[in-house]
Coordinates of C-alpha atoms and ligand atoms in Angstrom, one line a residue:
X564 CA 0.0 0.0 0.0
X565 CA 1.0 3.3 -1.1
X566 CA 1.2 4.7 2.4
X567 CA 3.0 8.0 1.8
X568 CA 1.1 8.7 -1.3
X569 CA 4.1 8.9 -3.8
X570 CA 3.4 9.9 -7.5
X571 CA 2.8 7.0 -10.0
X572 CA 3.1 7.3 -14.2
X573 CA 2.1 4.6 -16.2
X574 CA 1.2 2.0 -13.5
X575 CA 4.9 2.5 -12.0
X576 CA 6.1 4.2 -8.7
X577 CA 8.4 7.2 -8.8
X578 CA 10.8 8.3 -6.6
X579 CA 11.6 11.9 -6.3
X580 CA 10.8 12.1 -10.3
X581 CA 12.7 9.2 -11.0
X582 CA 10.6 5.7 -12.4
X583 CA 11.7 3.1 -10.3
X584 CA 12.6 1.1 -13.3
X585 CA 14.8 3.3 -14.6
X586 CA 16.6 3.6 -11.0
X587 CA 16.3 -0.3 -11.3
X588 CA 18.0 -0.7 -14.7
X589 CA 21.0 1.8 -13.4
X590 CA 21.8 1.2 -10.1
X591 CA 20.3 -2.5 -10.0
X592 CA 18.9 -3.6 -6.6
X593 CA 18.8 -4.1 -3.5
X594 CA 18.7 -0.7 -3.6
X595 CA 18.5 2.2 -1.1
X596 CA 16.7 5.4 -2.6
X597 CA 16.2 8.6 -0.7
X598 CA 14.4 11.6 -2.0
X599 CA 16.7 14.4 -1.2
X600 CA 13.9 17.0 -1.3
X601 CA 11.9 15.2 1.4
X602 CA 15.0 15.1 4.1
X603 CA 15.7 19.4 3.2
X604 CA 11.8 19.8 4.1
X605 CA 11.8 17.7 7.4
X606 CA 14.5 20.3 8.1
X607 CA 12.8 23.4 7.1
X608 CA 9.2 21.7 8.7
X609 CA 11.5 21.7 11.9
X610 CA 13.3 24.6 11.9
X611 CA 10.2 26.4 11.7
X612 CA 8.3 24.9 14.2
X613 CA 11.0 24.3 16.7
X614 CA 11.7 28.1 17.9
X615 CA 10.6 30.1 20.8
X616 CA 10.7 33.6 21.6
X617 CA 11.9 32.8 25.0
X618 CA 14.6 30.7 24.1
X619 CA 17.7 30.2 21.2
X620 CA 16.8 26.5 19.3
X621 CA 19.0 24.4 17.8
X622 CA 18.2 21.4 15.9
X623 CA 20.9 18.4 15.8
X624 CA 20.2 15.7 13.5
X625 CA 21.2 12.2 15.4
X626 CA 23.4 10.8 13.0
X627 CA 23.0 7.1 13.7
X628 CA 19.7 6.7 11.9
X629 CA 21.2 7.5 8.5
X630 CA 24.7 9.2 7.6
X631 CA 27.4 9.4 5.1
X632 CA 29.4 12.0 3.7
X633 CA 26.2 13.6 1.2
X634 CA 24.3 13.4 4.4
X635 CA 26.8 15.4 6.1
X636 CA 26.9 18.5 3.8
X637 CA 23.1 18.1 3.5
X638 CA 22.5 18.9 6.9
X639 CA 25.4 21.4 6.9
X640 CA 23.7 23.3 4.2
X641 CA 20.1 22.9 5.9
X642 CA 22.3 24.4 8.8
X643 CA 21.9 21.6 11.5
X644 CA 23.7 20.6 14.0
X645 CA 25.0 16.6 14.0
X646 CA 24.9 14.2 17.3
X647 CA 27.8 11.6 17.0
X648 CA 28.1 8.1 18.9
X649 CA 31.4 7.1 17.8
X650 CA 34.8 7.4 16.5
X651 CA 33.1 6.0 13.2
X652 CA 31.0 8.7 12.8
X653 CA 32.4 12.0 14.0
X654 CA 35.7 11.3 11.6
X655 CA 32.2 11.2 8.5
X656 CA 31.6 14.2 9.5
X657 CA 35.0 15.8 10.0
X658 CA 36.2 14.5 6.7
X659 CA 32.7 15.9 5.1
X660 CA 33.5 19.0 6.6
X661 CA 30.9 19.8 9.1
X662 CA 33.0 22.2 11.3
X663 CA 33.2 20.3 14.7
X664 CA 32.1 22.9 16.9
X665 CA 28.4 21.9 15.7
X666 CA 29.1 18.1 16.5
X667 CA 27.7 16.5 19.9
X668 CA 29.7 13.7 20.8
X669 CA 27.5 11.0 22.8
X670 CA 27.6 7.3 24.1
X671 CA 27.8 5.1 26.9
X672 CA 31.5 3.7 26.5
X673 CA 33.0 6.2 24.7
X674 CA 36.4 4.8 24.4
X675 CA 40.0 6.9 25.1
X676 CA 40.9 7.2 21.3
X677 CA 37.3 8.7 20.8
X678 CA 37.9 11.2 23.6
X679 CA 41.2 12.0 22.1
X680 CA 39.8 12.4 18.7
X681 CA 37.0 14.7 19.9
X682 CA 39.3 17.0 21.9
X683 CA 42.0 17.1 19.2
X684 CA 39.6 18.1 16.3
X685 CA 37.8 20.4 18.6
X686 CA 34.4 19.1 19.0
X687 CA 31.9 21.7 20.2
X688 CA 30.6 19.5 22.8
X689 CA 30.6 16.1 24.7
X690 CA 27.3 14.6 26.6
X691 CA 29.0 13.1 29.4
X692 CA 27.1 9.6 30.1
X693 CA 28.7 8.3 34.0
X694 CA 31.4 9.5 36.1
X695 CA 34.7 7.2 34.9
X696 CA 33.8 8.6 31.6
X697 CA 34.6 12.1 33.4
X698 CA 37.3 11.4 35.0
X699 CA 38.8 9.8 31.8
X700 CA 37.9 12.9 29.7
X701 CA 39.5 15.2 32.9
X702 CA 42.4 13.4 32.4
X703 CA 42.8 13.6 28.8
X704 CA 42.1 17.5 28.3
X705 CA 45.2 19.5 28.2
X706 CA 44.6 23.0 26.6
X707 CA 41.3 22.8 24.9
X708 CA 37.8 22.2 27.0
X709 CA 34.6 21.4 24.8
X710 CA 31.5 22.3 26.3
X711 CA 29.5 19.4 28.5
X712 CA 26.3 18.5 29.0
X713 CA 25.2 15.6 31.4
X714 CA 22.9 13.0 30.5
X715 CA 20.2 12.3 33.1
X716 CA 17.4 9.7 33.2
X717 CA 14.3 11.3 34.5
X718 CA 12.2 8.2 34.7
X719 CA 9.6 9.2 31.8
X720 CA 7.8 6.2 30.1
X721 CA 7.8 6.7 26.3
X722 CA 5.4 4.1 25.3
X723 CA 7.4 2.1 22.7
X724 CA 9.2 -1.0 21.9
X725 CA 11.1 -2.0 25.6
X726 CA 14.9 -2.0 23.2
X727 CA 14.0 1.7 22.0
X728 CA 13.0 2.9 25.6
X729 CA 15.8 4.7 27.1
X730 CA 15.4 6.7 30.0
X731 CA 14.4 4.3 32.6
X732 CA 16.4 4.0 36.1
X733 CA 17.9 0.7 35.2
X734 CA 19.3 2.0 31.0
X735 CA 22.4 1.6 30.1
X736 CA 22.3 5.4 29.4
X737 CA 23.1 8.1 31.4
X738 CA 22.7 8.6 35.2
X739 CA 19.2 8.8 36.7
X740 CA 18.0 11.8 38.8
X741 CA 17.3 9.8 41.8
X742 CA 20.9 8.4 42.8
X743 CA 22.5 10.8 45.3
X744 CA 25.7 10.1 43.4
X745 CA 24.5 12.0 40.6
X746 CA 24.8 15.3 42.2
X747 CA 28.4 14.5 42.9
X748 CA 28.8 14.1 39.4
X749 CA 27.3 17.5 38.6
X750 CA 29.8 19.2 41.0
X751 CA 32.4 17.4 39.7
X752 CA 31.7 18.6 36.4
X753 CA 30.0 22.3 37.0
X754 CA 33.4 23.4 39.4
X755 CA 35.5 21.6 36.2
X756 CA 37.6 23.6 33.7
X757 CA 35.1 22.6 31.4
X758 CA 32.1 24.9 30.4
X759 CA 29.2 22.9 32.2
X760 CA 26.0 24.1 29.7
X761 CA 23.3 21.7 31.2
X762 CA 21.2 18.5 30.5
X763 CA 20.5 16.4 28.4
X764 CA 17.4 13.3 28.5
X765 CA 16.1 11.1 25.7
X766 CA 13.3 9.3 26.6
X767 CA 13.1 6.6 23.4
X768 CA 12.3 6.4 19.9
X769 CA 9.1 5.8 17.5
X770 CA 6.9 7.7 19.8
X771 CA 3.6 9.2 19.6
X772 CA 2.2 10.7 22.6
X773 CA 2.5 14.1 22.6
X774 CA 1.9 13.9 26.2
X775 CA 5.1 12.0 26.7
X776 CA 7.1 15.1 25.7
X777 CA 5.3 17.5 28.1
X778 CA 6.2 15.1 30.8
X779 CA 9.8 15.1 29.7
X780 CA 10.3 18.5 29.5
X781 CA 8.3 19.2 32.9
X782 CA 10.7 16.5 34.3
X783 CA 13.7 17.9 33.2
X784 CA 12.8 21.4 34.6
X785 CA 12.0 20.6 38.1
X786 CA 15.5 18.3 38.0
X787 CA 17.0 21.3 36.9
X788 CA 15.7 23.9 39.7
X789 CA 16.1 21.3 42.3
X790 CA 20.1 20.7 41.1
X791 CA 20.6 24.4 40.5
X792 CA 19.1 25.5 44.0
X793 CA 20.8 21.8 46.1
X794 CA 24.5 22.5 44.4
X795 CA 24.5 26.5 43.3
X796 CA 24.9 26.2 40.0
X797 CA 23.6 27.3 36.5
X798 CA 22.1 25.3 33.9
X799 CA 21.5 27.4 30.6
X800 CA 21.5 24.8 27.9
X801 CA 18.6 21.5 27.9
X802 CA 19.0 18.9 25.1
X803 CA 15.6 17.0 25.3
X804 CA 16.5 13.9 22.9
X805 CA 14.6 13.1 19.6
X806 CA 12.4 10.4 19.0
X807 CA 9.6 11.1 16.6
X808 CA 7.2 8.8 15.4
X809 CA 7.1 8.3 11.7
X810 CA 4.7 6.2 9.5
X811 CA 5.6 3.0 8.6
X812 CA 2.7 1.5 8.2
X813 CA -1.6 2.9 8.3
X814 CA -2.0 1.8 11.6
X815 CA 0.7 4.7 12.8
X816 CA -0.9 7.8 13.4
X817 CA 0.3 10.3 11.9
X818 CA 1.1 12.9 13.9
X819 CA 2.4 16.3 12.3
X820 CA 5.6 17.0 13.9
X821 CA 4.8 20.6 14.5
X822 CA 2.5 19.3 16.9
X823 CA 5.7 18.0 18.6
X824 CA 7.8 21.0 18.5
X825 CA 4.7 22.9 20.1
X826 CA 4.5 20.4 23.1
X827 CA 8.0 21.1 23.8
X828 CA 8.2 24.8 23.6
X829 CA 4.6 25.3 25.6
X830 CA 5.4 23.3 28.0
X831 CA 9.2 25.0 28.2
X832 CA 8.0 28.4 28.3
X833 CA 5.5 27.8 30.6
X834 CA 7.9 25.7 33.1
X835 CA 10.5 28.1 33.1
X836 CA 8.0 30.8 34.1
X837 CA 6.7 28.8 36.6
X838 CA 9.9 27.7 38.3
X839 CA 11.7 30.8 37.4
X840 CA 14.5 29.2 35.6
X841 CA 17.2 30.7 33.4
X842 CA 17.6 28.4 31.0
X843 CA 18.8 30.1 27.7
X844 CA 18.6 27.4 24.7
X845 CA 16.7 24.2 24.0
X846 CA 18.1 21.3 22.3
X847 CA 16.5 18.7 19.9
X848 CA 17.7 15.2 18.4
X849 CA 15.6 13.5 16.0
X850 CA 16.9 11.3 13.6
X851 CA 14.3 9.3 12.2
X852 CA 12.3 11.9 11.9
X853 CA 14.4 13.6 9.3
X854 CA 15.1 10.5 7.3
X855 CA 13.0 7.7 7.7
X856 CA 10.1 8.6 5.1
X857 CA 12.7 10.1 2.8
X858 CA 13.7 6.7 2.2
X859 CA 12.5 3.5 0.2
X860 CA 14.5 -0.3 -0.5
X861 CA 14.1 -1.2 -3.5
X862 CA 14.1 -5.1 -4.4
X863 CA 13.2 -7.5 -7.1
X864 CA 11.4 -10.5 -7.0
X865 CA 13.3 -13.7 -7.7
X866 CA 10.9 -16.2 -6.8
X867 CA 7.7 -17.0 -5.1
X868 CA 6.6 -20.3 -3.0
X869 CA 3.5 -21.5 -1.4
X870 CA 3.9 -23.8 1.3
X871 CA 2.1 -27.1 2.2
X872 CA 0.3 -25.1 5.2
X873 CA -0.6 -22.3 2.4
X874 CA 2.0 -19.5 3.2
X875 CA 2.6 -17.5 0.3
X876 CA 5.8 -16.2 0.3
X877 CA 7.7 -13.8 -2.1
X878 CA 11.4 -14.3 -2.0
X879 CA 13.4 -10.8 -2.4
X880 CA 17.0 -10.6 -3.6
X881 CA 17.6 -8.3 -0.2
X882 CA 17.4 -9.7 3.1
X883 CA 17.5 -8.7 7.0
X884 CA 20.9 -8.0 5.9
X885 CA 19.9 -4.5 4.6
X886 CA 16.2 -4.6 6.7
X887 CA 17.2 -6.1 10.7
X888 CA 14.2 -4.1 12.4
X889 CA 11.4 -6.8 11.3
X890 CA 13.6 -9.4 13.0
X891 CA 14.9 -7.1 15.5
X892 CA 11.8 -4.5 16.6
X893 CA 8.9 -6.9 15.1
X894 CA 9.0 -3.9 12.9
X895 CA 6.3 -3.5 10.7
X896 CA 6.5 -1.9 6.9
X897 CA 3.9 -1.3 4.4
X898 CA 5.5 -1.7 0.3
X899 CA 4.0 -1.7 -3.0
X900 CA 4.7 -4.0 -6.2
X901 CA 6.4 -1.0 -7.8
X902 CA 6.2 -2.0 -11.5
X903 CA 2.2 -3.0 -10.9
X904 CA 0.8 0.5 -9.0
X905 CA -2.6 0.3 -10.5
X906 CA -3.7 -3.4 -10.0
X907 CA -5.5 -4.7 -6.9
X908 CA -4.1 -5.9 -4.1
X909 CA -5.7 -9.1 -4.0
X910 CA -3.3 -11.5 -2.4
X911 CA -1.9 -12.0 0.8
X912 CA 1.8 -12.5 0.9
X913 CA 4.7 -12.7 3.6
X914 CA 8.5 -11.0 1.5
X915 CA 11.1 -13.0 2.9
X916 CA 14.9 -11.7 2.2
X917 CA 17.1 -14.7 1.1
X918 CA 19.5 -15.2 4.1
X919 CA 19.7 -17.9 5.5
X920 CA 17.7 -17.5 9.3
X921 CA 14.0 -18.4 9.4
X922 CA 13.5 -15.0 11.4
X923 CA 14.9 -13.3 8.0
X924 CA 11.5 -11.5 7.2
X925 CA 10.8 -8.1 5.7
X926 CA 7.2 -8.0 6.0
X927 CA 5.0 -10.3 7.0
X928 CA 1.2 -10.3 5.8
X929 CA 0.6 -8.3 3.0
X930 CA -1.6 -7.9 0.4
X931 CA 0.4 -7.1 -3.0
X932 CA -1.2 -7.9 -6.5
X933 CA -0.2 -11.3 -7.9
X934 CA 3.8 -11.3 -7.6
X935 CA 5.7 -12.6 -10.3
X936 CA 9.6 -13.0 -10.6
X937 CA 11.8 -9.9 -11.7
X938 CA 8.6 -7.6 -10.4
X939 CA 9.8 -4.8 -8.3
X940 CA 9.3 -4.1 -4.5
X941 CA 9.4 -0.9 -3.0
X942 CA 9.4 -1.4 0.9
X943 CA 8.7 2.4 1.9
X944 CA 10.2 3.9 5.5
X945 CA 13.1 3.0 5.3
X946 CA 15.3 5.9 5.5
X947 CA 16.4 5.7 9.1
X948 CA 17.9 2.7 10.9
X949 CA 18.7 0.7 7.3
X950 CA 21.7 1.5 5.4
X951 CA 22.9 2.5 9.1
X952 CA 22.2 -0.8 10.7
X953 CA 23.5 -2.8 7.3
X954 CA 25.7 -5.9 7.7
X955 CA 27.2 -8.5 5.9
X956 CA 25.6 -11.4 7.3
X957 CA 26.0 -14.2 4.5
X958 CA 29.0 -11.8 2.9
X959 CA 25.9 -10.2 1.6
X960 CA 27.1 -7.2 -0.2
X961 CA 25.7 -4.0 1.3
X962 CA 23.2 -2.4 -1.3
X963 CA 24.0 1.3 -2.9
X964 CA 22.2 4.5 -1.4
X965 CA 20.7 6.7 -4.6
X966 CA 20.0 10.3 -4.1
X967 CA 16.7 11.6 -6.0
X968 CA 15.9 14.7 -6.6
X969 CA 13.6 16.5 -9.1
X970 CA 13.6 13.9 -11.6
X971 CA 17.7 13.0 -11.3
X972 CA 19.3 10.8 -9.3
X973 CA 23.3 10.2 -7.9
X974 CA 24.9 7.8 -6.1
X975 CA 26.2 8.7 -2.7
X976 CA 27.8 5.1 -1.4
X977 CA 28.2 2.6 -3.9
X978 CA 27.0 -0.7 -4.0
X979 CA 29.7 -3.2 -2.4
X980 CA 32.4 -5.0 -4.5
X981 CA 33.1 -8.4 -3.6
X982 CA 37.1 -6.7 -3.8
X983 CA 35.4 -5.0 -0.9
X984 CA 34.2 -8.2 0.8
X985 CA 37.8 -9.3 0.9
X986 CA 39.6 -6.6 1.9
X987 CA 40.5 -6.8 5.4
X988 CA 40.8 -10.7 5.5
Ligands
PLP1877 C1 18.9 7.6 18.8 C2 19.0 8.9 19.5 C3 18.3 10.0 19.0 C4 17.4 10.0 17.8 O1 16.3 9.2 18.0 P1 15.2 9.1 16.8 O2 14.2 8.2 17.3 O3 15.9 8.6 15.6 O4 14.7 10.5 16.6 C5 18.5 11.2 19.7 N1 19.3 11.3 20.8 C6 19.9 10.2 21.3 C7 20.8 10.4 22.5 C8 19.8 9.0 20.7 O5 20.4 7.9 21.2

């Protein structure tokens, strides 16, 4: 089902202007396509919506859900900020040359060479996860001090997936606002050389509910007043996470993310009034918000099998290889047969990718018109948490990621060589 209502021509689904059989002819498939225009108006749709007359805004795309060097001077030119969780990815964006005083540098385990990295190139700013991390970082720093922020766990329930929930007492991330050791951590790090800016809470991904940002945001307000008044100290900067729902499928509602960015900055304005706080700038994150509907995976059909208890499947020359969530999230997806737009969608089906693990599904249950091989599948959503979460599982080879735009298209990564599959044995 054409979810996201992209154009068809001619009984065929096109991309960002682009026919998917032509995209299929040159680039062959698996294939990652992202339409270009739709990531620069996520931007725009949040840097409008996300701004306050009571505070400065900044938006900082979390890098994990999608990134690569284009990606990087995309968001440099839609004048983001970027959210790094490894050595990995901050060198991407240094070597696109995103100037690394807009970089975040976050994780739970962020190792010595990625501390030395980040304070040798400069990095604007490190989200310090747990005291050893501190210390380590205290240790390290010799004559330049990026700016810190702490990352706290206020106890809000985002209601998603339990592996996406992240700001419980007992995750992995960050230090929660009920240990008393946590205020000895703030101390250590407010009387530090290092310019101590504030907080900073994620409370999951894939979320909804409004109401779960209001809570956050109240949450992180009275933790800030109660730390400011207990230790005498300021806090002028709060990074409130990302974690958007997007639609994968009709059963997610869709919910406009300027209704988000309103949440947050009511509730903001309104808390800060209330507790008299002095908090000066307000920090986002979202990452599959900006990329996930941008993006579709492209297969084609190589065979199709019934079983003896009557399953249909449709076998796909991808596999969880290039799609994990289904097996990891029970992810759901809605696709289309791409070449066959305008015929009905008569016949229940379950795509199955072609490694070899029984839980290798892409979707299970749909309805698709009858499948036959060397059709085309477009499996839409899939912008955020694929080519990032790619592997080689089988020596796959990892698929290429197409930029469309206004009828052309480019590659950004190319497809994988076996050469490439080889190289480091
Ligand atoms: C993953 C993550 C994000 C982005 O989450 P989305 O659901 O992709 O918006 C933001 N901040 C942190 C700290 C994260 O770990």
């Amino acid at each position: 089902m054409n979810i996201l209502e992209f154009e068809v021509k001619n009984n065929e689904l096109i991309i960002g202007g682009v026919s998917v059989s032509s995209l299929v002819k040159e680039y062959k498939t698996p294939l990652y396509v992202m339409d270009e225009d739709v990531i620069r108006n996520n931007c725009n749709r949040l840097k409008y919506s996300f701004s306050s007359s009571l505070f400065d805004t900044e938006i900082i795309y979390a890098s994990k859900a999608f990134l690569t060097k284009e990606m990087v001077k995309l968001i440099d030119e839609e004048g983001l900020s970027l959210d790094v969780v490894s050595l990995g990815e901050c060198y991407t964006a240094i070597q696109a040359g995103l100037n690394p005083s807009r970089i975040y540098f976050h994780g739970n385990n962020k190792s010595e060479e990625e501390l030395v990295f980040a304070l040798k190139h400069h990095v604007g700013t490190i989200v310090i996860d747990n005291l050893d991390e501190f210390l380590l970082l205290q240790s390290l720093a010799k004559d330049y001090y990026p700016s810190l922020l702490l990352r706290i766990n206020t106890g809000v329930e985002a209601h998603t997936h339990e592996y996406i929930k992240t700001t419980t007492h007992n995750s992995k991330f960050g230090v929660s606002i009920l240990s008393e050791s946590t205020y000895d951590l703030i101390e250590r790090v407010a009387s530090s050389n290092f310019p101590f800016l504030g907080f900073h809470g994620h409370i999951g991904s894939q979320i909804f509910e409004t109401s779960s940002f209001k809570e956050h945001v109240d949450e992180m307000m009275k933790y800030t007043l109660n730390a400011e008044k207990r230790l005498n100290i300021k806090v002028t900067v709060l990074n409130l996470g990302g974690g958007f729902g997007v639609k994968y499928t009709s059963e997610d509602h869709n919910q406009p993310i300027e209704d988000f960015m309103k949440v947050i900055i009511e509730s903001a304005e309104e808390k800060q009034e209330e507790l008299g706080l002095g908090i000066k700038k307000l920090l986002i994150e979202p990452g599959r918000f900006i990329v996930a509907e941008a993006g579709v995976t492209l297969y084609q059909v190589g065979s199709t099998k019934k079983t003896y208890s009557g399953m249909n499947y449709v076998f796909v020359d991808g596999s969880m290889a290039d799609h994990i969530r289904t097996a990891l999230y029970q992810a759901t997806y809605s696709a289309s047969l791409a070449n066959k737009m305008n015929e009905t969608e008569d016949t229940l089906y379950t795509i199955a990718g072609k490694a070899c693990e029984s839980g290798d599904m892409i979707i299970k249950n749909i309805y698709l018109p009858k499948v036959c091989k060397n059709d085309i599948i477009a499996v839409f959503t899939t912008g955020a948490y694929h080519y990032s979460m790619a592997s080689n599982y089988n020596r796959l080879l990892k698929p290429a990621v197409v930029f469309v735009s206004k009828g052309n298209s480019r590659t950004v990564v190319k497809r994988e060589t076996l050469e490439d599959l080889l190289r480091n044995d």
